[in-house]
Amino acid sequence: MTWRSPLALVREALRGQRAREKDLRNLVSNLPYEGLEKEKQPNRYFRGNAIKTTKYTLLFFIPMNLFEQFHRLANIYFVGLAILNFVPVVNAFQPEVALIPICVILALTALKDAWEDFRRYQSDRKLNNTPCFIYSRKEKQFVERRWKDVRVGDFVRVVCNEIVPADLLLLHTSDPNGVCHIETANLDGETNLKQRRVMSGLCISDPEFEPESFDSLVVCEKPNNNLNHFKCYAEKPDKEKVGAGIESLLLRGCKVRNTDHAVGFVVYAGHETKSMLNNNGPRYKRSKLERKLNIDVIFCVILLFTMCLVGAVGHFLWLQSLPGVPPYLVPDSNGHLDSPSLSGFYMFFTMIILLQVLIPISLYVSIELVKIGQIFFITHDIDLYDEETDSRMQCKSLNITEDLGQIEYIFSDKTGTLTENKMVFRRCSIMGTEYPHKENAIRLTVLEEPESEEDVIFNQRPQTAKTGWSLDAEETNPENKQHHHASRRKSKVAGNAQSDVAFSSPLSLLQMAELLGVSDEHIHFGSALRLCL
């Protein structure tokens, strides 16, 4: 490796930043440049595929973790009291003793956060070392590499039931129609399969696809977090341009289904993929209990300051009311006593130290110990162990274990996924005559559904046919109105008891045939067919 001056490194970094910030990116295949130095790689300015989701580093762990812990107002309060104890004029206890409780709290929380971040590091390491297949020009075939070795411009081969390592522009599939089925449950939770199609007019989809024959220039947009939008085009050597959209993009984190294999060209890798751009990174989560305690600490501090102010004012008034100097007031080395106003000022801070038990530090020590014990019991619960996968419950966020089971919102999905959408024939009414289905009616009456409009219609008694109809006759018949209102008050059970004719019975078929004008031949044929079935 040749030595490079710091100015050259800064210039190279600025050039790479400008290349990444462009609205359009020009990507070429890495195969002609395989084995060359990084400075000669055309896609060297774009990020690699290795990811890092940890929050801390070894160098900045202590300051960053203390900054996060000081979001808890009680920690600021206890640290302030410990510092106040080091002032000789107002101290009430040994300063070293006052540091022990707050140091225990900060150390327990720091160890818990360090363990949580170490598990993120292990997860990142496992993901970055996941095997995949990258085409090698020297080997003339796809060779096994790691996810962290994938670069923009590589050709990656993904087989069935395998997760896509980076955002790939689909060039070839084993399907003769150029279709690849993917499952995006890791991105949007949808388990139904989605289709992705090969970029048309660019590569010939045959079993002998050769990545070395790809000599087009891929021009795509700058990385963004929109999972449903993608624009790019490929420019052939003869200057012909072929466009592609989201239907030809395999997103990182998707799983290939019902497709033997697929080959894609890497357009985005690592933290520039759409899935990683939607990941806001780790954040310090605070439980409801911690947020509520912050509010309670504010009120306790206000009450504490009020009590200390009353004590300081009382001390000032008491010193002023003394006729002389009492013998228990010891002067300083020069033989001078502090004035009443200065003594009252010192008494204010002394009272803060004396009344510090108003906010018990032991409460926070107990909370941290209870959290550690709760995490231990959750991870070692035998009822939460899965024998098939040999895995147990994992607490990925150790700060919000007390929120487990505290339900605040309930989201319900559409009824098609929760119930069975099945249409069951119940009954029908033709010319005022009801034709129910006995078996289905008995099964549905068990549900005891409330009376609806259809019950009102079906429970009406059949009326005789009228030769004529007039508006005056309808309005001047009060008996019909009373009978209509009475029928609405009948229960559904009474209506079902009145209707004892099944829709599938021969009598109902004859009655319906007479009403609909069907011939006897069709009736006998339908009855025979029903008996055969």
XYZ file of C-alpha atoms in Angstrom:
533
model
C 0.000 0.000 0.000
C 1.489 3.316 -1.112
C 1.739 6.253 1.267
C -0.585 9.151 0.523
C -0.389 12.651 1.907
C -3.172 13.951 4.193
C -4.042 16.611 1.586
C -4.631 13.895 -1.020
C -6.847 11.976 1.395
C -8.918 15.088 2.122
C -9.225 15.829 -1.591
C -10.337 12.250 -2.262
C -12.915 12.427 0.545
C -14.383 15.672 -0.804
C -14.526 14.223 -4.303
C -16.367 11.171 -2.970
C -18.839 13.323 -1.056
C -19.651 15.308 -4.191
C -20.150 12.083 -6.150
C -22.575 10.730 -3.533
C -24.568 13.953 -3.399
C -25.275 14.090 -7.124
C -28.892 13.641 -8.207
C -27.880 11.010 -10.785
C -25.297 8.274 -10.418
C -23.363 6.618 -13.216
C -22.618 2.973 -12.404
C -20.565 0.497 -14.415
C -19.650 -3.127 -13.936
C -16.748 -3.932 -11.605
C -15.678 -7.001 -13.616
C -13.215 -5.235 -15.981
C -11.516 -3.643 -12.943
C -11.329 -6.763 -10.772
C -8.022 -7.073 -8.941
C -6.998 -3.425 -9.430
C -6.288 -0.976 -6.634
C -9.133 0.900 -4.994
C -8.019 4.206 -6.560
C -8.675 2.732 -10.015
C -12.149 1.395 -9.229
C -14.886 3.481 -10.933
C -17.438 2.893 -8.151
C -15.049 3.512 -5.272
C -16.884 6.591 -4.017
C -20.027 4.698 -3.053
C -20.532 2.962 0.264
C -19.811 -0.692 0.875
C -22.399 -3.189 2.027
C -21.204 -3.527 5.635
C -23.597 -1.969 8.147
C -23.187 -0.681 11.690
C -26.170 -0.138 13.985
C -24.326 0.220 17.292
C -24.760 3.400 19.283
C -21.422 3.709 21.064
C -17.720 3.249 20.378
C -14.976 2.259 22.812
C -13.504 5.754 22.778
C -16.708 7.748 23.270
C -18.765 5.294 25.305
C -18.430 7.030 28.689
C -19.244 10.619 27.581
C -22.069 9.549 25.262
C -23.612 7.243 27.846
C -23.418 9.887 30.572
C -25.117 12.336 28.230
C -27.935 9.852 27.688
C -28.260 9.117 31.395
C -28.458 12.785 32.295
C -31.749 12.923 30.439
C -33.044 11.476 33.681
C -33.519 14.545 35.854
C -32.910 12.658 39.083
C -29.335 11.877 37.994
C -28.633 15.586 37.527
C -30.115 16.242 40.967
C -27.998 13.600 42.706
C -24.798 14.669 40.937
C -25.493 18.269 41.970
C -25.887 17.195 45.605
C -22.631 15.230 45.449
C -20.783 18.271 44.074
C -22.418 20.491 46.700
C -21.059 18.233 49.444
C -17.510 19.075 48.344
C -18.036 22.758 49.296
C -16.678 23.087 52.869
C -19.028 25.906 53.867
C -22.272 24.031 53.203
C -21.323 20.331 53.393
C -23.264 18.185 55.852
C -21.875 14.680 55.160
C -18.650 13.151 54.001
C -18.279 13.993 50.276
C -16.954 10.555 49.381
C -19.926 8.819 50.980
C -22.386 10.974 49.003
C -20.780 9.824 45.724
C -21.372 6.113 46.297
C -25.142 5.899 45.499
C -25.046 7.962 42.309
C -21.955 6.102 41.105
C -23.743 2.788 41.647
C -26.747 3.974 39.605
C -24.622 5.311 36.744
C -22.446 2.181 36.703
C -25.431 -0.223 36.597
C -27.098 1.709 33.800
C -23.821 1.969 31.859
C -23.220 -1.785 32.120
C -26.763 -2.468 30.932
C -26.389 -0.113 27.951
C -22.976 -1.567 27.111
C -24.400 -5.105 27.066
C -27.290 -3.997 24.864
C -24.929 -2.278 22.419
C -22.615 -5.296 22.403
C -25.506 -7.469 21.292
C -26.139 -5.007 18.450
C -22.504 -5.435 17.471
C -22.907 -9.220 17.466
C -26.039 -8.947 15.327
C -24.251 -6.651 12.843
C -21.292 -8.986 12.680
C -23.514 -11.989 12.027
C -25.399 -10.131 9.289
C -22.271 -8.781 7.619
C -20.772 -12.283 7.500
C -23.814 -13.885 5.923
C -22.723 -15.813 2.807
C -23.801 -14.774 -0.687
C -22.724 -15.431 -4.287
C -20.800 -12.785 -6.245
C -19.579 -13.258 -9.812
C -15.803 -13.386 -10.214
C -14.126 -12.735 -13.547
C -11.090 -14.779 -12.563
C -13.110 -17.811 -11.491
C -15.594 -17.436 -14.381
C -18.428 -18.277 -12.006
C -20.296 -17.118 -8.943
C -18.169 -17.593 -5.839
C -19.201 -17.491 -2.199
C -18.438 -14.250 -0.426
C -19.823 -12.294 2.529
C -22.412 -9.571 2.566
C -19.785 -7.069 3.648
C -17.796 -7.853 0.468
C -20.602 -6.737 -1.862
C -19.851 -3.508 -3.719
C -21.836 -1.272 -6.039
C -21.367 -2.633 -9.550
C -21.131 -6.316 -8.555
C -23.324 -9.103 -9.911
C -25.032 -11.030 -7.143
C -26.866 -14.344 -7.488
C -29.732 -14.998 -5.074
C -31.328 -18.443 -4.798
C -34.783 -19.423 -3.559
C -35.607 -18.700 0.123
C -32.526 -16.479 0.397
C -32.513 -12.858 1.572
C -31.364 -10.186 -0.873
C -28.077 -8.670 0.443
C -28.338 -5.279 -1.330
C -30.611 -3.325 -3.671
C -30.304 -5.205 -6.968
C -31.386 -4.270 -10.471
C -32.914 -7.518 -11.738
C -31.194 -8.750 -14.914
C -31.930 -12.478 -15.092
C -34.120 -15.113 -13.435
C -34.650 -18.828 -13.807
C -38.256 -18.166 -14.842
C -38.675 -18.220 -18.661
C -40.965 -15.178 -18.437
C -38.381 -13.174 -16.519
C -40.459 -13.014 -13.304
C -39.079 -13.186 -9.777
C -41.337 -13.547 -6.733
C -40.248 -11.866 -3.516
C -41.611 -11.620 0.002
C -41.356 -8.189 1.633
C -42.425 -9.192 5.156
C -39.158 -7.838 6.611
C -39.888 -4.385 5.162
C -43.647 -3.789 5.287
C -45.036 -6.881 7.028
C -46.857 -8.125 3.925
C -46.637 -11.897 3.506
C -48.208 -12.006 0.066
C -45.711 -12.426 -2.760
C -44.851 -9.597 -5.119
C -43.600 -9.909 -8.670
C -40.448 -8.333 -10.002
C -39.582 -8.450 -13.688
C -36.279 -8.508 -15.493
C -35.188 -5.237 -17.049
C -36.557 -5.644 -20.544
C -34.404 -5.208 -23.629
C -31.108 -5.280 -21.773
C -30.103 -8.902 -21.251
C -31.251 -12.108 -22.851
C -32.890 -14.262 -20.177
C -31.476 -17.700 -20.885
C -29.891 -20.337 -18.646
C -26.409 -19.332 -19.826
C -26.503 -15.719 -18.655
C -22.995 -14.250 -18.602
C -22.377 -11.145 -16.467
C -19.210 -10.411 -18.449
C -21.371 -9.570 -21.459
C -22.961 -6.685 -19.543
C -21.363 -3.532 -20.934
C -24.088 -0.940 -20.327
C -23.933 2.202 -18.202
C -26.543 2.255 -15.434
C -27.794 5.716 -14.486
C -29.977 5.806 -11.345
C -31.298 8.388 -8.932
C -29.736 9.359 -5.619
C -30.605 6.951 -2.761
C -33.874 7.710 -0.954
C -36.111 5.962 1.568
C -39.143 5.584 -0.708
C -39.781 1.857 -0.955
C -42.294 2.237 -3.790
C -40.345 4.514 -6.129
C -37.219 3.969 -8.202
C -36.023 5.428 -11.489
C -33.082 4.394 -13.587
C -32.082 3.644 -17.146
C -29.320 1.657 -18.802
C -27.411 3.131 -21.727
C -26.097 0.566 -24.187
C -22.853 1.024 -26.167
C -24.940 2.077 -29.177
C -26.440 4.914 -27.052
C -29.806 3.187 -26.795
C -31.480 3.795 -23.435
C -33.644 1.254 -21.616
C -35.668 2.437 -18.623
C -36.582 0.571 -15.448
C -38.619 1.219 -12.330
C -39.446 -0.263 -8.969
C -40.815 -3.382 -10.684
C -37.211 -4.347 -11.568
C -35.606 -3.611 -8.179
C -34.966 -6.250 -5.509
C -34.747 -4.477 -2.153
C -32.343 -5.475 0.582
C -34.076 -7.611 3.201
C -36.582 -9.184 0.808
C -36.711 -12.964 0.429
C -36.823 -14.697 -2.939
C -39.736 -17.127 -3.251
C -40.881 -19.606 -5.920
C -37.874 -18.746 -8.070
C -34.879 -21.031 -8.435
C -32.360 -18.203 -8.752
C -32.058 -14.577 -9.805
C -29.112 -12.395 -10.839
C -28.984 -8.682 -10.159
C -26.699 -5.672 -10.541
C -25.954 -3.859 -7.272
C -27.114 -0.237 -7.430
C -27.240 0.605 -3.693
C -25.295 -1.068 -0.886
C -25.046 -0.840 2.887
C -26.481 2.246 4.519
C -27.559 3.652 1.136
C -30.131 0.904 0.557
C -33.775 1.840 0.909
C -34.317 -0.439 3.898
C -31.393 1.060 5.829
C -32.444 4.607 4.950
C -35.778 3.847 6.604
C -33.922 2.709 9.723
C -33.425 5.724 11.957
C -30.802 3.914 13.998
C -30.765 3.076 17.704
C -32.172 5.561 20.143
C -32.364 5.790 23.896
C -35.827 4.570 24.800
C -37.524 5.771 27.963
C -40.362 3.960 29.644
C -43.558 5.528 30.910
C -42.350 5.056 34.476
C -39.158 6.997 33.782
C -41.031 9.837 32.081
C -43.491 10.008 34.965
C -40.666 10.029 37.496
C -39.077 12.975 35.680
C -42.267 14.968 36.201
C -42.466 13.889 39.854
C -38.837 14.894 40.396
C -39.577 18.399 39.098
C -42.402 18.842 41.635
C -40.235 17.415 44.423
C -37.413 19.819 43.574
C -39.828 22.746 43.650
C -41.100 21.595 47.055
C -37.516 21.107 48.274
C -36.456 24.599 47.212
C -39.516 26.059 48.889
C -38.706 24.309 52.170
C -35.052 25.349 51.964
C -36.018 28.937 51.219
C -38.294 29.001 54.254
C -35.494 27.557 56.379
C -32.950 30.091 55.073
C -35.289 33.036 55.685
C -36.101 31.698 59.156
C -32.413 31.356 59.963
C -31.796 34.938 58.829
C -34.667 36.311 60.956
C -33.552 34.251 63.974
C -29.964 35.590 63.810
C -31.220 39.143 63.547
C -33.469 38.728 66.577
C -30.592 37.597 68.839
C -29.459 40.347 71.270
C -25.856 39.149 71.241
C -23.531 36.553 69.880
C -24.451 33.107 71.273
C -21.510 30.972 72.449
C -22.268 28.061 70.103
C -21.566 30.188 67.009
C -17.873 29.562 66.283
C -16.063 32.392 64.424
C -13.579 31.786 61.616
C -9.789 31.850 61.942
C -9.762 35.636 61.843
C -12.295 35.883 64.651
C -15.102 37.201 62.433
C -18.632 35.888 62.213
C -20.662 35.824 59.023
C -23.456 38.318 58.686
C -27.045 37.043 59.106
C -27.747 37.460 55.384
C -24.645 35.438 54.393
C -25.433 32.804 57.014
C -28.964 32.524 55.621
C -27.536 32.073 52.119
C -25.261 29.250 53.325
C -28.145 27.727 55.244
C -30.169 27.452 52.012
C -27.638 25.042 50.496
C -27.109 23.223 53.779
C -30.854 22.604 53.977
C -30.764 21.161 50.447
C -28.224 18.584 51.584
C -30.128 17.827 54.787
C -33.476 17.433 53.016
C -32.152 15.510 50.023
C -34.033 12.411 51.197
C -37.157 14.030 49.767
C -36.053 12.417 46.480
C -34.817 8.977 47.578
C -31.827 7.757 45.630
C -32.531 4.250 46.874
C -35.659 4.236 44.687
C -33.576 4.441 41.507
C -31.141 1.816 42.754
C -34.093 -0.495 43.379
C -35.546 0.229 39.925
C -32.287 -0.695 38.189
C -31.927 -3.901 40.218
C -35.536 -4.868 39.504
C -35.000 -4.285 35.774
C -31.958 -6.570 35.759
C -33.876 -9.258 37.622
C -36.870 -8.921 35.311
C -34.642 -9.295 32.238
C -33.049 -12.396 33.748
C -36.399 -14.076 34.403
C -37.762 -13.169 30.954
C -34.776 -14.579 29.082
C -34.709 -17.765 31.186
C -38.439 -18.451 31.159
C -38.961 -22.059 30.056
C -42.448 -21.267 28.728
C -40.949 -18.771 26.265
C -38.413 -21.265 24.881
C -38.860 -22.637 21.348
C -37.501 -26.141 20.940
C -37.781 -26.213 17.137
C -35.492 -23.225 16.584
C -33.553 -23.687 19.853
C -34.121 -20.034 20.732
C -35.381 -18.187 23.754
C -36.868 -14.796 24.489
C -34.547 -11.848 23.927
C -34.845 -8.384 25.454
C -33.385 -6.105 22.800
C -34.270 -2.925 24.690
C -33.343 -3.194 28.348
C -34.736 0.196 29.404
C -38.435 -0.409 28.798
C -39.044 -3.827 30.324
C -41.589 -2.371 32.745
C -43.745 -1.351 29.768
C -44.279 -4.999 28.845
C -48.006 -5.710 28.714
C -49.010 -2.055 29.159
C -51.401 -1.789 26.209
C -52.296 1.739 25.133
C -53.457 1.354 21.527
C -55.194 -1.517 19.746
C -54.952 -1.670 15.948
C -57.418 -3.933 14.167
C -56.972 -5.277 10.670
C -59.665 -5.701 8.048
C -62.234 -8.390 8.814
C -61.088 -10.579 5.948
C -58.036 -11.640 7.917
C -59.900 -12.129 11.198
C -63.141 -13.812 10.129
C -64.325 -16.161 7.412
C -65.981 -14.359 4.507
C -68.519 -17.055 3.622
C -71.915 -16.370 2.055
C -74.636 -18.697 3.406
C -78.131 -18.761 1.921
C -80.648 -17.996 4.619
C -84.040 -17.299 3.022
C -85.726 -15.307 0.318
C -89.114 -13.749 -0.298
C -90.946 -13.845 -3.655
C -94.189 -11.961 -4.099
C -94.623 -11.767 -0.330
C -94.075 -15.491 0.235
C -91.068 -16.525 2.300
C -88.874 -19.476 1.279
C -86.308 -20.186 4.029
C -83.622 -22.829 4.243
C -84.245 -24.913 7.351
C -80.723 -26.180 8.010
C -79.079 -22.799 7.548
C -81.841 -21.050 9.485
C -81.356 -23.344 12.488
C -77.608 -22.825 12.366
C -77.898 -19.048 12.138
C -80.505 -18.702 14.896
C -77.930 -20.024 17.353
C -75.971 -16.826 16.825
C -78.963 -14.803 18.153
C -78.457 -11.890 15.846
C -80.435 -8.709 16.613
C -83.475 -7.934 14.548
C -82.609 -6.151 11.320
C -84.486 -4.756 8.369
C -84.415 -8.104 6.567
C -86.161 -9.718 9.549
C -88.925 -7.157 9.261
C -89.350 -7.938 5.580
C -89.177 -11.713 5.903
C -91.481 -11.917 8.931
C -94.375 -10.269 7.126
C -97.281 -12.521 6.292
C -98.042 -13.102 2.615
C -100.789 -10.854 1.320
C -103.384 -11.800 -1.244
C -102.957 -10.408 -4.689
C -104.983 -7.267 -5.441
C -106.671 -6.548 -8.695
C -106.198 -2.842 -8.381
C -104.283 -0.317 -6.353
C -104.911 3.324 -5.560
C -103.344 5.881 -3.310
C -106.676 6.610 -1.596
C -107.252 2.958 -0.750
C -103.774 2.639 0.750
C -104.163 5.723 2.911
C -107.700 4.952 4.116
C -106.919 1.452 5.409
C -105.886 1.866 9.070
C -105.899 -1.869 9.719
C -103.073 -2.400 7.285
C -101.032 0.271 9.061
C -101.599 -1.288 12.472
C -100.743 -4.727 11.152
C -97.555 -3.353 9.552
C -96.388 -1.766 12.804
C -97.243 -4.880 14.780
C -95.232 -7.078 12.443
C -92.109 -4.970 13.080
C -92.353 -5.798 16.786
C -92.355 -9.567 16.257
C -89.240 -11.410 17.251
C -87.062 -13.347 14.866
C -87.754 -16.649 16.577
C -91.484 -16.260 16.001
C -90.832 -15.465 12.380
C -88.734 -18.589 11.966
C -91.384 -20.720 13.665
C -94.023 -19.516 11.200
C -91.840 -20.479 8.254
C -91.526 -24.249 8.206
C -91.013 -24.739 4.485
C -87.447 -25.330 3.288
C -86.166 -23.710 0.148
C -84.993 -27.054 -1.139
C -88.330 -28.844 -0.582
C -90.460 -29.989 -3.581
C -93.374 -27.851 -2.387
C -91.306 -24.688 -2.512
C -90.042 -25.600 -5.978
C -93.612 -26.032 -7.267
C -94.728 -22.758 -5.733
C -91.793 -20.865 -7.188
C -92.322 -22.556 -10.580
C -95.927 -21.382 -10.667
C -94.885 -17.848 -9.838
C -92.022 -17.797 -12.344
C -93.885 -19.670 -15.129
C -91.556 -22.690 -15.362
C -92.833 -25.823 -17.180
C -93.463 -29.188 -15.469
C -90.675 -30.917 -17.376
C -88.075 -28.621 -15.850
C -89.593 -29.181 -12.412
C -89.387 -32.983 -12.606
C -85.849 -32.777 -13.969
C -84.777 -30.488 -11.103
C -86.397 -32.788 -8.520
C -84.679 -35.865 -9.945
C -81.373 -34.072 -10.041
C -81.798 -33.045 -6.419
C -82.557 -36.625 -5.377
C -79.468 -37.869 -7.198
C -77.306 -35.336 -5.411
